[in-house]
């Protein structure tokens, strides 16, 4: 058995990876031929690969490293906890201090009466929990017919059978028999892409009213919950018109439907407040958290429910739980992450200093000939690529062709920026400095120039008819 280390040549590592490692959301044979990128270390907002190249990580990993890479305090918290109590479960009427402390901290950080946490190890697990939790809640209230959950097309809620069914990703539903029964999808509040000539606020309201229409169609007695990301992340950083969420809230309240805010991306400072629900004015009964909870240093997530939901649920034996629900090392690392975010005022400083600066700089990308719109909310941003700015046209080529070209040009220019179809998205660590934002936007502009040239060369700057 050979020892595989950081010091191996990249080609060797790539060969081994292609031989034995199946990657998420990847065409394995294509990647095997091309050779995978091997990331070896990271510090602050910078990643280093096995050839020694540095990249500005404008995605904070996968929307999660809010605190930035390389915080030793988190490594020390993990080591301390591993020495003291590396594992114990929270089943069978037991608990441990890290789970108690983290649940208490989350109760105090979240708004309103969201005071009770059911732990998971990921956003997918937490959203699976939410399906069972919402239905069990209504069963306990004697309304077992309330089972349906309404979500949106192009939503992302995870990759397990339950959470991917909640999600509205057509490509995911096309594989493996999804969605599971009793999950319904309405249209998304994506004015730029789907609003045509309508007024954005009217459009936002109309898209929200689809929820009411769907409830009427199914019967309110059959609907358990609505789930939505305050701002759709993996769907392309789609910031809804201001009219959208207040209308969704009204509809959920009037029809006695639980409102689940999926805060997996929007939570922990991403949108300028601790939670996206605060930024967008949502009062959820249940919140899904993960990612920024530990800044990705440990896998942990959870469902945070309000007093009333917890009270009803506490009246039954909820037959649900994971081996790693409230894992002590993950909880200890999350606690240390939250301590630093609070004590160093990272959320506040991003909201008042660097996020407004990002908004100003990012907006300049809208002047690029390839860009139809450039938007931000806190430390989330996106741009729409277009062959024709004035009409907000889509490309004639298959959706994602231009986005992929742009993403590769970003990598080639030492910038990690993800593409979602033909939108480019960013979600940098909250600790990014103004100088690093300058670098990010300069590199993005150069990558856009190169992508534009490549699209022209390939004859792809054509609008869909
Ligand atoms: N909800 C939301 C809103 C998410 O963004 C999940 C749930 C699922 O979390 P886990 O921890 O199970 O992955 C997510 C995850 C992408 C990408 O390419 C986005 C996510 C995950 C992987 C890739 O944008 N979001």
GROMACS .gro file of C-alpha atoms and ligand atoms in nm:
model
  490
    1UNK     CA    1   0.000   0.000   0.000
    2UNK     CA    2   0.152   0.332  -0.105
    3UNK     CA    3   0.125   0.643   0.108
    4UNK     CA    4  -0.076   0.908  -0.075
    5UNK     CA    5   0.033   1.258   0.029
    6UNK     CA    6   0.022   1.623  -0.079
    7UNK     CA    7   0.371   1.575  -0.220
    8UNK     CA    8   0.271   1.331  -0.490
    9UNK     CA    9   0.281   1.464  -0.847
   10UNK     CA   10  -0.056   1.597  -0.963
   11UNK     CA   11  -0.079   1.343  -1.245
   12UNK     CA   12  -0.047   1.055  -0.997
   13UNK     CA   13  -0.316   1.197  -0.772
   14UNK     CA   14  -0.543   1.251  -1.072
   15UNK     CA   15  -0.494   0.895  -1.185
   16UNK     CA   16  -0.580   0.754  -0.845
   17UNK     CA   17  -0.880   0.983  -0.814
   18UNK     CA   18  -1.012   0.875  -1.155
   19UNK     CA   19  -0.964   0.511  -1.061
   20UNK     CA   20  -1.145   0.513  -0.726
   21UNK     CA   21  -1.337   0.830  -0.652
   22UNK     CA   22  -1.691   0.898  -0.772
   23UNK     CA   23  -1.762   1.273  -0.770
   24UNK     CA   24  -2.093   1.450  -0.705
   25UNK     CA   25  -2.273   1.606  -1.004
   26UNK     CA   26  -1.993   1.497  -1.242
   27UNK     CA   27  -1.961   1.303  -1.564
   28UNK     CA   28  -1.690   1.067  -1.445
   29UNK     CA   29  -1.541   0.963  -1.779
   30UNK     CA   30  -1.512   1.322  -1.900
   31UNK     CA   31  -1.342   1.429  -1.578
   32UNK     CA   32  -1.110   1.128  -1.585
   33UNK     CA   33  -0.988   1.229  -1.930
   34UNK     CA   34  -0.943   1.595  -1.839
   35UNK     CA   35  -0.784   1.541  -1.497
   36UNK     CA   36  -0.936   1.663  -1.172
   37UNK     CA   37  -0.812   1.976  -0.994
   38UNK     CA   38  -0.648   1.885  -0.662
   39UNK     CA   39  -0.679   2.143  -0.384
   40UNK     CA   40  -0.415   2.102  -0.117
   41UNK     CA   41  -0.447   2.395   0.125
   42UNK     CA   42  -0.629   2.720   0.193
   43UNK     CA   43  -0.594   3.035   0.399
   44UNK     CA   44  -0.832   3.329   0.430
   45UNK     CA   45  -1.003   3.352   0.091
   46UNK     CA   46  -0.725   3.179  -0.103
   47UNK     CA   47  -0.706   2.818  -0.223
   48UNK     CA   48  -0.385   2.649  -0.340
   49UNK     CA   49  -0.376   2.354  -0.578
   50UNK     CA   50  -0.127   2.070  -0.611
   51UNK     CA   51   0.071   2.263  -0.875
   52UNK     CA   52   0.108   2.561  -0.642
   53UNK     CA   53  -0.149   2.784  -0.817
   54UNK     CA   54  -0.349   3.022  -0.597
   55UNK     CA   55  -0.718   3.099  -0.653
   56UNK     CA   56  -0.941   3.358  -0.494
   57UNK     CA   57  -1.232   3.146  -0.374
   58UNK     CA   58  -1.534   3.364  -0.446
   59UNK     CA   59  -1.759   3.066  -0.356
   60UNK     CA   60  -1.638   3.008   0.002
   61UNK     CA   61  -1.609   2.639  -0.089
   62UNK     CA   62  -1.971   2.550  -0.158
   63UNK     CA   63  -2.127   2.864  -0.005
   64UNK     CA   64  -2.011   2.766   0.341
   65UNK     CA   65  -1.671   2.891   0.460
   66UNK     CA   66  -1.818   3.213   0.601
   67UNK     CA   67  -1.533   3.264   0.847
   68UNK     CA   68  -1.259   3.205   0.587
   69UNK     CA   69  -1.006   2.922   0.572
   70UNK     CA   70  -0.734   2.846   0.824
   71UNK     CA   71  -0.882   2.949   1.160
   72UNK     CA   72  -0.674   2.748   1.404
   73UNK     CA   73  -0.919   2.806   1.688
   74UNK     CA   74  -1.164   2.575   1.511
   75UNK     CA   75  -0.899   2.305   1.472
   76UNK     CA   76  -0.816   2.340   1.841
   77UNK     CA   77  -1.182   2.319   1.941
   78UNK     CA   78  -1.211   1.995   1.741
   79UNK     CA   79  -0.895   1.848   1.896
   80UNK     CA   80  -1.006   1.942   2.250
   81UNK     CA   81  -1.346   1.783   2.198
   82UNK     CA   82  -1.200   1.471   2.038
   83UNK     CA   83  -0.980   1.417   2.340
   84UNK     CA   84  -1.259   1.474   2.590
   85UNK     CA   85  -1.555   1.303   2.422
   86UNK     CA   86  -1.508   1.219   2.055
   87UNK     CA   87  -1.853   1.069   2.016
   88UNK     CA   88  -2.168   1.004   2.196
   89UNK     CA   89  -2.522   1.004   2.072
   90UNK     CA   90  -2.827   1.203   2.169
   91UNK     CA   91  -3.068   0.907   2.157
   92UNK     CA   92  -3.191   0.703   2.458
   93UNK     CA   93  -3.241   0.997   2.691
   94UNK     CA   94  -2.879   1.113   2.684
   95UNK     CA   95  -2.709   1.434   2.579
   96UNK     CA   96  -2.371   1.604   2.606
   97UNK     CA   97  -2.245   1.954   2.670
   98UNK     CA   98  -2.158   2.060   2.311
   99UNK     CA   99  -2.511   1.975   2.189
  100UNK     CA  100  -2.671   2.156   2.483
  101UNK     CA  101  -2.452   2.462   2.433
  102UNK     CA  102  -2.503   2.478   2.056
  103UNK     CA  103  -2.881   2.437   2.080
  104UNK     CA  104  -2.890   2.718   2.336
  105UNK     CA  105  -2.669   2.942   2.122
  106UNK     CA  106  -2.883   2.883   1.813
  107UNK     CA  107  -3.200   2.959   2.007
  108UNK     CA  108  -3.053   3.294   2.110
  109UNK     CA  109  -2.920   3.381   1.762
  110UNK     CA  110  -3.232   3.300   1.562
  111UNK     CA  111  -3.519   3.550   1.550
  112UNK     CA  112  -3.861   3.525   1.717
  113UNK     CA  113  -3.941   3.205   1.903
  114UNK     CA  114  -3.727   2.966   1.696
  115UNK     CA  115  -3.591   2.807   2.011
  116UNK     CA  116  -3.556   2.432   1.952
  117UNK     CA  117  -3.306   2.243   1.738
  118UNK     CA  118  -3.315   1.896   1.585
  119UNK     CA  119  -2.958   1.826   1.472
  120UNK     CA  120  -2.842   1.664   1.147
  121UNK     CA  121  -2.511   1.646   0.966
  122UNK     CA  122  -2.608   1.832   0.649
  123UNK     CA  123  -2.871   2.046   0.486
  124UNK     CA  124  -3.010   1.744   0.301
  125UNK     CA  125  -3.060   1.551   0.624
  126UNK     CA  126  -3.217   1.852   0.793
  127UNK     CA  127  -3.465   1.897   0.508
  128UNK     CA  128  -3.549   1.526   0.518
  129UNK     CA  129  -3.615   1.580   0.886
  130UNK     CA  130  -3.843   1.870   0.796
  131UNK     CA  131  -4.065   1.654   0.575
  132UNK     CA  132  -4.123   1.406   0.857
  133UNK     CA  133  -4.137   1.678   1.118
  134UNK     CA  134  -4.403   1.885   0.939
  135UNK     CA  135  -4.621   1.581   0.872
  136UNK     CA  136  -4.578   1.445   1.224
  137UNK     CA  137  -4.670   1.788   1.363
  138UNK     CA  138  -5.003   1.784   1.178
  139UNK     CA  139  -5.069   1.420   1.270
  140UNK     CA  140  -5.014   1.511   1.636
  141UNK     CA  141  -5.267   1.793   1.596
  142UNK     CA  142  -5.523   1.547   1.458
  143UNK     CA  143  -5.490   1.673   1.102
  144UNK     CA  144  -5.315   1.379   0.938
  145UNK     CA  145  -5.444   1.474   0.593
  146UNK     CA  146  -5.211   1.775   0.591
  147UNK     CA  147  -4.922   1.599   0.412
  148UNK     CA  148  -4.844   1.788   0.093
  149UNK     CA  149  -4.543   2.014   0.081
  150UNK     CA  150  -4.523   2.294  -0.173
  151UNK     CA  151  -4.187   2.412  -0.304
  152UNK     CA  152  -4.060   2.594  -0.613
  153UNK     CA  153  -3.909   2.495  -0.947
  154UNK     CA  154  -3.534   2.558  -0.952
  155UNK     CA  155  -3.516   2.542  -0.572
  156UNK     CA  156  -3.228   2.351  -0.413
  157UNK     CA  157  -3.291   2.173  -0.085
  158UNK     CA  158  -3.041   1.886  -0.097
  159UNK     CA  159  -2.954   1.562  -0.267
  160UNK     CA  160  -3.121   1.284  -0.065
  161UNK     CA  161  -3.450   1.139  -0.195
  162UNK     CA  162  -3.660   1.361   0.031
  163UNK     CA  163  -3.465   1.683   0.002
  164UNK     CA  164  -3.405   1.651  -0.373
  165UNK     CA  165  -3.779   1.593  -0.413
  166UNK     CA  166  -3.838   1.916  -0.223
  167UNK     CA  167  -3.591   2.081  -0.458
  168UNK     CA  168  -3.709   2.177  -0.801
  169UNK     CA  169  -3.410   2.079  -1.011
  170UNK     CA  170  -3.535   1.914  -1.328
  171UNK     CA  171  -3.207   1.732  -1.396
  172UNK     CA  172  -3.216   1.574  -1.050
  173UNK     CA  173  -3.579   1.471  -1.080
  174UNK     CA  174  -3.497   1.304  -1.411
  175UNK     CA  175  -3.285   1.043  -1.231
  176UNK     CA  176  -3.388   0.782  -0.977
  177UNK     CA  177  -3.762   0.825  -0.945
  178UNK     CA  178  -3.820   1.166  -0.797
  179UNK     CA  179  -4.005   1.355  -0.667
  180UNK     CA  180  -4.150   1.132  -0.398
  181UNK     CA  181  -4.531   1.160  -0.363
  182UNK     CA  182  -4.705   1.466  -0.217
  183UNK     CA  183  -4.444   1.724  -0.310
  184UNK     CA  184  -4.560   2.001  -0.545
  185UNK     CA  185  -4.371   2.277  -0.723
  186UNK     CA  186  -4.482   2.626  -0.822
  187UNK     CA  187  -4.289   2.873  -1.038
  188UNK     CA  188  -3.994   3.069  -0.900
  189UNK     CA  189  -3.987   3.448  -0.846
  190UNK     CA  190  -3.724   3.501  -1.116
  191UNK     CA  191  -3.821   3.827  -1.281
  192UNK     CA  192  -3.505   3.873  -1.495
  193UNK     CA  193  -3.543   3.530  -1.655
  194UNK     CA  194  -3.919   3.482  -1.658
  195UNK     CA  195  -4.084   3.820  -1.597
  196UNK     CA  196  -4.094   3.941  -1.957
  197UNK     CA  197  -4.239   4.292  -1.977
  198UNK     CA  198  -4.422   4.273  -1.644
  199UNK     CA  199  -4.355   4.508  -1.354
  200UNK     CA  200  -4.118   4.325  -1.115
  201UNK     CA  201  -4.339   4.389  -0.808
  202UNK     CA  202  -4.652   4.270  -0.987
  203UNK     CA  203  -4.460   3.967  -1.104
  204UNK     CA  204  -4.338   3.891  -0.748
  205UNK     CA  205  -4.694   3.904  -0.619
  206UNK     CA  206  -4.823   3.690  -0.903
  207UNK     CA  207  -4.561   3.425  -0.839
  208UNK     CA  208  -4.648   3.424  -0.467
  209UNK     CA  209  -5.018   3.391  -0.552
  210UNK     CA  210  -4.937   3.064  -0.727
  211UNK     CA  211  -4.893   2.929  -0.375
  212UNK     CA  212  -5.249   3.028  -0.290
  213UNK     CA  213  -5.375   2.873  -0.615
  214UNK     CA  214  -5.189   2.550  -0.541
  215UNK     CA  215  -5.331   2.540  -0.186
  216UNK     CA  216  -5.682   2.589  -0.328
  217UNK     CA  217  -5.625   2.314  -0.583
  218UNK     CA  218  -5.499   2.066  -0.321
  219UNK     CA  219  -5.725   2.188  -0.040
  220UNK     CA  220  -5.571   2.357   0.265
  221UNK     CA  221  -5.665   2.047   0.468
  222UNK     CA  222  -5.413   1.852   0.262
  223UNK     CA  223  -5.119   2.091   0.277
  224UNK     CA  224  -4.857   2.069   0.552
  225UNK     CA  225  -4.598   2.327   0.455
  226UNK     CA  226  -4.434   2.557   0.207
  227UNK     CA  227  -4.054   2.555   0.181
  228UNK     CA  228  -3.833   2.818   0.021
  229UNK     CA  229  -3.484   2.961   0.030
  230UNK     CA  230  -3.509   3.332   0.122
  231UNK     CA  231  -3.281   3.386  -0.180
  232UNK     CA  232  -3.237   3.088  -0.413
  233UNK     CA  233  -2.866   3.004  -0.407
  234UNK     CA  234  -2.786   2.704  -0.625
  235UNK     CA  235  -3.069   2.816  -0.855
  236UNK     CA  236  -2.856   3.117  -0.952
  237UNK     CA  237  -2.869   3.367  -0.663
  238UNK     CA  238  -3.217   3.481  -0.751
  239UNK     CA  239  -3.322   3.775  -0.537
  240UNK     CA  240  -3.703   3.790  -0.538
  241UNK     CA  241  -3.893   4.117  -0.586
  242UNK     CA  242  -3.976   4.285  -0.249
  243UNK     CA  243  -4.342   4.202  -0.300
  244UNK     CA  244  -4.280   3.826  -0.296
  245UNK     CA  245  -4.212   3.714   0.061
  246UNK     CA  246  -4.475   3.928   0.241
  247UNK     CA  247  -4.736   3.773   0.013
  248UNK     CA  248  -4.603   3.420   0.077
  249UNK     CA  249  -4.614   3.491   0.451
  250UNK     CA  250  -4.974   3.615   0.430
  251UNK     CA  251  -5.081   3.306   0.236
  252UNK     CA  252  -4.913   3.062   0.477
  253UNK     CA  253  -5.068   3.240   0.778
  254UNK     CA  254  -5.417   3.261   0.629
  255UNK     CA  255  -5.428   2.898   0.520
  256UNK     CA  256  -5.262   2.751   0.828
  257UNK     CA  257  -4.958   2.618   0.643
  258UNK     CA  258  -4.616   2.583   0.806
  259UNK     CA  259  -4.353   2.807   0.650
  260UNK     CA  260  -4.008   2.650   0.625
  261UNK     CA  261  -3.722   2.888   0.546
  262UNK     CA  262  -3.424   2.698   0.408
  263UNK     CA  263  -3.138   2.907   0.545
  264UNK     CA  264  -2.862   2.663   0.449
  265UNK     CA  265  -2.698   2.928   0.229
  266UNK     CA  266  -2.864   3.246   0.358
  267UNK     CA  267  -2.789   3.180   0.726
  268UNK     CA  268  -2.501   3.300   0.940
  269UNK     CA  269  -2.442   3.643   0.791
  270UNK     CA  270  -2.460   3.567   0.421
  271UNK     CA  271  -2.730   3.824   0.335
  272UNK     CA  272  -2.627   4.102   0.576
  273UNK     CA  273  -2.816   3.978   0.883
  274UNK     CA  274  -2.766   3.661   1.081
  275UNK     CA  275  -3.048   3.500   0.883
  276UNK     CA  276  -3.197   3.561   0.540
  277UNK     CA  277  -3.541   3.557   0.704
  278UNK     CA  278  -3.447   3.884   0.875
  279UNK     CA  279  -3.326   4.042   0.550
  280UNK     CA  280  -3.633   3.931   0.353
  281UNK     CA  281  -3.888   3.983   0.634
  282UNK     CA  282  -3.994   3.620   0.679
  283UNK     CA  283  -4.131   3.472   1.002
  284UNK     CA  284  -4.078   3.097   0.954
  285UNK     CA  285  -4.210   2.818   1.176
  286UNK     CA  286  -3.907   2.607   1.083
  287UNK     CA  287  -3.560   2.701   0.965
  288UNK     CA  288  -3.310   2.470   0.795
  289UNK     CA  289  -2.946   2.545   0.876
  290UNK     CA  290  -2.610   2.389   0.778
  291UNK     CA  291  -2.304   2.518   0.587
  292UNK     CA  292  -2.215   2.851   0.761
  293UNK     CA  293  -2.315   2.705   1.099
  294UNK     CA  294  -1.967   2.553   1.117
  295UNK     CA  295  -1.823   2.748   0.822
  296UNK     CA  296  -1.789   2.404   0.664
  297UNK     CA  297  -1.514   2.296   0.905
  298UNK     CA  298  -1.736   2.010   1.023
  299UNK     CA  299  -2.048   1.858   0.867
  300UNK     CA  300  -2.344   1.979   1.072
  301UNK     CA  301  -2.697   2.101   1.007
  302UNK     CA  302  -3.028   2.123   1.180
  303UNK     CA  303  -3.396   2.205   1.182
  304UNK     CA  304  -3.480   2.491   1.418
  305UNK     CA  305  -3.848   2.504   1.512
  306UNK     CA  306  -4.060   2.755   1.698
  307UNK     CA  307  -4.213   2.709   2.042
  308UNK     CA  308  -4.550   2.592   1.917
  309UNK     CA  309  -4.412   2.332   1.674
  310UNK     CA  310  -4.173   2.204   1.943
  311UNK     CA  311  -4.455   2.184   2.196
  312UNK     CA  312  -4.677   1.977   1.964
  313UNK     CA  313  -4.388   1.755   1.858
  314UNK     CA  314  -4.288   1.697   2.219
  315UNK     CA  315  -4.626   1.534   2.271
  316UNK     CA  316  -4.529   1.237   2.054
  317UNK     CA  317  -4.237   0.999   2.025
  318UNK     CA  318  -4.084   1.135   1.702
  319UNK     CA  319  -3.929   0.821   1.546
  320UNK     CA  320  -3.648   0.995   1.368
  321UNK     CA  321  -3.277   1.063   1.420
  322UNK     CA  322  -2.926   1.017   1.286
  323UNK     CA  323  -2.621   0.850   1.444
  324UNK     CA  324  -2.451   1.187   1.419
  325UNK     CA  325  -2.740   1.411   1.530
  326UNK     CA  326  -2.561   1.663   1.751
  327UNK     CA  327  -2.217   1.510   1.699
  328UNK     CA  328  -2.003   1.653   1.981
  329UNK     CA  329  -1.702   1.745   1.765
  330UNK     CA  330  -1.921   1.911   1.502
  331UNK     CA  331  -2.112   2.099   1.776
  332UNK     CA  332  -1.788   2.214   1.942
  333UNK     CA  333  -1.652   2.343   1.611
  334UNK     CA  334  -1.982   2.516   1.527
  335UNK     CA  335  -1.981   2.683   1.869
  336UNK     CA  336  -1.629   2.812   1.816
  337UNK     CA  337  -1.726   2.935   1.469
  338UNK     CA  338  -2.026   3.122   1.609
  339UNK     CA  339  -1.813   3.265   1.892
  340UNK     CA  340  -1.568   3.410   1.642
  341UNK     CA  341  -1.841   3.538   1.408
  342UNK     CA  342  -1.996   3.716   1.707
  343UNK     CA  343  -1.690   3.838   1.897
  344UNK     CA  344  -1.507   3.962   1.588
  345UNK     CA  345  -1.834   4.113   1.465
  346UNK     CA  346  -1.777   3.948   1.127
  347UNK     CA  347  -2.146   3.949   1.033
  348UNK     CA  348  -2.190   4.317   1.125
  349UNK     CA  349  -1.865   4.428   0.966
  350UNK     CA  350  -1.948   4.249   0.642
  351UNK     CA  351  -2.299   4.397   0.642
  352UNK     CA  352  -2.189   4.754   0.701
  353UNK     CA  353  -1.847   4.763   0.533
  354UNK     CA  354  -1.751   4.505   0.278
  355UNK     CA  355  -2.094   4.403   0.146
  356UNK     CA  356  -2.185   4.759   0.040
  357UNK     CA  357  -1.841   4.782  -0.120
  358UNK     CA  358  -1.900   4.453  -0.302
  359UNK     CA  359  -2.241   4.580  -0.419
  360UNK     CA  360  -2.081   4.891  -0.567
  361UNK     CA  361  -1.797   4.707  -0.742
  362UNK     CA  362  -2.009   4.414  -0.858
  363UNK     CA  363  -2.259   4.655  -1.015
  364UNK     CA  364  -1.985   4.774  -1.254
  365UNK     CA  365  -1.990   4.430  -1.419
  366UNK     CA  366  -2.333   4.517  -1.559
  367UNK     CA  367  -2.145   4.744  -1.802
  368UNK     CA  368  -1.973   4.444  -1.958
  369UNK     CA  369  -2.114   4.359  -2.302
  370UNK     CA  370  -2.175   3.997  -2.198
  371UNK     CA  371  -2.370   4.085  -1.881
  372UNK     CA  372  -2.745   4.143  -1.862
  373UNK     CA  373  -2.770   4.216  -1.490
  374UNK     CA  374  -2.539   4.218  -1.187
  375UNK     CA  375  -2.703   4.191  -0.845
  376UNK     CA  376  -2.599   4.135  -0.484
  377UNK     CA  377  -2.758   4.090  -0.144
  378UNK     CA  378  -2.505   4.100   0.138
  379UNK     CA  379  -2.227   3.863   0.042
  380UNK     CA  380  -2.423   3.687  -0.231
  381UNK     CA  381  -2.394   3.800  -0.591
  382UNK     CA  382  -2.481   3.693  -0.942
  383UNK     CA  383  -2.462   3.808  -1.300
  384UNK     CA  384  -2.668   3.696  -1.597
  385UNK     CA  385  -2.476   3.629  -1.918
  386UNK     CA  386  -2.660   3.726  -2.231
  387UNK     CA  387  -2.596   3.755  -2.604
  388UNK     CA  388  -2.821   4.065  -2.611
  389UNK     CA  389  -2.841   4.298  -2.313
  390UNK     CA  390  -3.142   4.507  -2.407
  391UNK     CA  391  -3.382   4.216  -2.449
  392UNK     CA  392  -3.239   4.002  -2.162
  393UNK     CA  393  -3.214   3.728  -2.428
  394UNK     CA  394  -3.102   3.373  -2.354
  395UNK     CA  395  -2.834   3.211  -2.569
  396UNK     CA  396  -2.939   2.995  -2.865
  397UNK     CA  397  -2.686   2.735  -2.748
  398UNK     CA  398  -2.785   2.487  -2.480
  399UNK     CA  399  -2.829   2.658  -2.141
  400UNK     CA  400  -2.505   2.646  -1.945
  401UNK     CA  401  -2.273   2.646  -2.247
  402UNK     CA  402  -2.178   3.011  -2.200
  403UNK     CA  403  -2.171   2.972  -1.821
  404UNK     CA  404  -1.930   2.680  -1.840
  405UNK     CA  405  -1.700   2.870  -2.075
  406UNK     CA  406  -1.701   3.164  -1.835
  407UNK     CA  407  -1.635   2.941  -1.533
  408UNK     CA  408  -1.334   2.784  -1.704
  409UNK     CA  409  -1.204   3.131  -1.793
  410UNK     CA  410  -1.242   3.226  -1.425
  411UNK     CA  411  -1.037   2.924  -1.314
  412UNK     CA  412  -0.782   3.012  -1.579
  413UNK     CA  413  -0.762   3.357  -1.426
  414UNK     CA  414  -0.722   3.232  -1.067
  415UNK     CA  415  -1.080   3.296  -0.962
  416UNK     CA  416  -1.334   3.041  -0.840
  417UNK     CA  417  -1.676   3.156  -0.953
  418UNK     CA  418  -1.951   2.901  -1.011
  419UNK     CA  419  -2.194   2.895  -1.302
  420UNK     CA  420  -2.558   2.802  -1.276
  421UNK     CA  421  -2.682   2.767  -1.629
  422UNK     CA  422  -2.578   3.097  -1.781
  423UNK     CA  423  -2.568   3.286  -1.451
  424UNK     CA  424  -2.240   3.331  -1.267
  425UNK     CA  425  -2.268   3.331  -0.887
  426UNK     CA  426  -2.048   3.432  -0.594
  427UNK     CA  427  -2.067   3.377  -0.221
  428UNK     CA  428  -1.724   3.473  -0.085
  429UNK     CA  429  -1.609   3.426   0.274
  430UNK     CA  430  -1.755   3.706   0.489
  431UNK     CA  431  -1.400   3.804   0.587
  432UNK     CA  432  -1.305   3.907   0.232
  433UNK     CA  433  -1.134   4.249   0.239
  434UNK     CA  434  -1.200   4.547   0.013
  435UNK     CA  435  -0.865   4.487  -0.161
  436UNK     CA  436  -0.964   4.125  -0.225
  437UNK     CA  437  -1.301   4.242  -0.359
  438UNK     CA  438  -1.110   4.464  -0.604
  439UNK     CA  439  -0.909   4.160  -0.715
  440UNK     CA  440  -1.225   3.948  -0.743
  441UNK     CA  441  -1.402   4.200  -0.966
  442UNK     CA  442  -1.092   4.266  -1.179
  443UNK     CA  443  -1.043   3.893  -1.238
  444UNK     CA  444  -1.414   3.850  -1.311
  445UNK     CA  445  -1.399   4.130  -1.570
  446UNK     CA  446  -1.097   3.974  -1.740
  447UNK     CA  447  -1.262   3.631  -1.739
  448UNK     CA  448  -1.576   3.786  -1.891
  449UNK     CA  449  -1.362   3.948  -2.164
  450UNK     CA  450  -1.202   3.613  -2.243
  451UNK     CA  451  -1.534   3.427  -2.232
  452UNK     CA  452  -1.684   3.690  -2.461
  453UNK     CA  453  -1.398   3.645  -2.710
  454UNK     CA  454  -1.431   3.266  -2.693
  455UNK     CA  455  -1.809   3.282  -2.745
  456UNK     CA  456  -1.758   3.511  -3.045
  457UNK     CA  457  -1.489   3.281  -3.190
  458UNK     CA  458  -1.719   2.982  -3.154
  459UNK     CA  459  -2.016   3.168  -3.306
  460UNK     CA  460  -2.213   3.134  -2.982
  461UNK     CA  461  -2.313   3.498  -2.926
  462UNK     CA  462  -2.653   3.420  -3.075
  463UNK     CA  463  -2.985   3.480  -2.904
  464UNK     CA  464  -3.247   3.208  -2.877
  465UNK     CA  465  -3.545   3.290  -3.092
  466LIG     N1  466  -3.054   2.370   0.119
  466LIG     C1  467  -2.991   2.464   0.047
  466LIG     C2  468  -3.053   2.597   0.029
  466LIG     C3  469  -2.865   2.436  -0.008
  466LIG     O1  470  -2.803   2.529  -0.082
  466LIG     C4  471  -2.880   2.214   0.086
  466LIG     C5  472  -3.002   2.248   0.140
  466LIG     C6  473  -2.827   2.077   0.111
  466LIG     O2  474  -2.722   2.082   0.199
  466LIG     P1  475  -2.612   1.964   0.200
  466LIG     O3  476  -2.531   2.001   0.322
  466LIG     O4  477  -2.683   1.838   0.220
  466LIG     O5  478  -2.538   1.971   0.070
  466LIG     C7  479  -2.809   2.309   0.013
  466LIG     C8  480  -2.675   2.271  -0.045
  466LIG     C9  481  -2.400   2.415  -0.574
  466LIG    C10  482  -2.426   2.336  -0.451
  466LIG     O6  483  -2.336   2.360  -0.664
  466LIG    C11  484  -2.513   2.383  -0.355
  466LIG    C12  485  -2.537   2.306  -0.242
  466LIG    C13  486  -2.472   2.185  -0.226
  466LIG    C14  487  -2.386   2.139  -0.322
  466LIG    C15  488  -2.362   2.213  -0.437
  466LIG     O7  489  -2.440   2.531  -0.582
  466LIG     N2  490  -2.628   2.352  -0.150
   0.00000   0.00000   0.00000
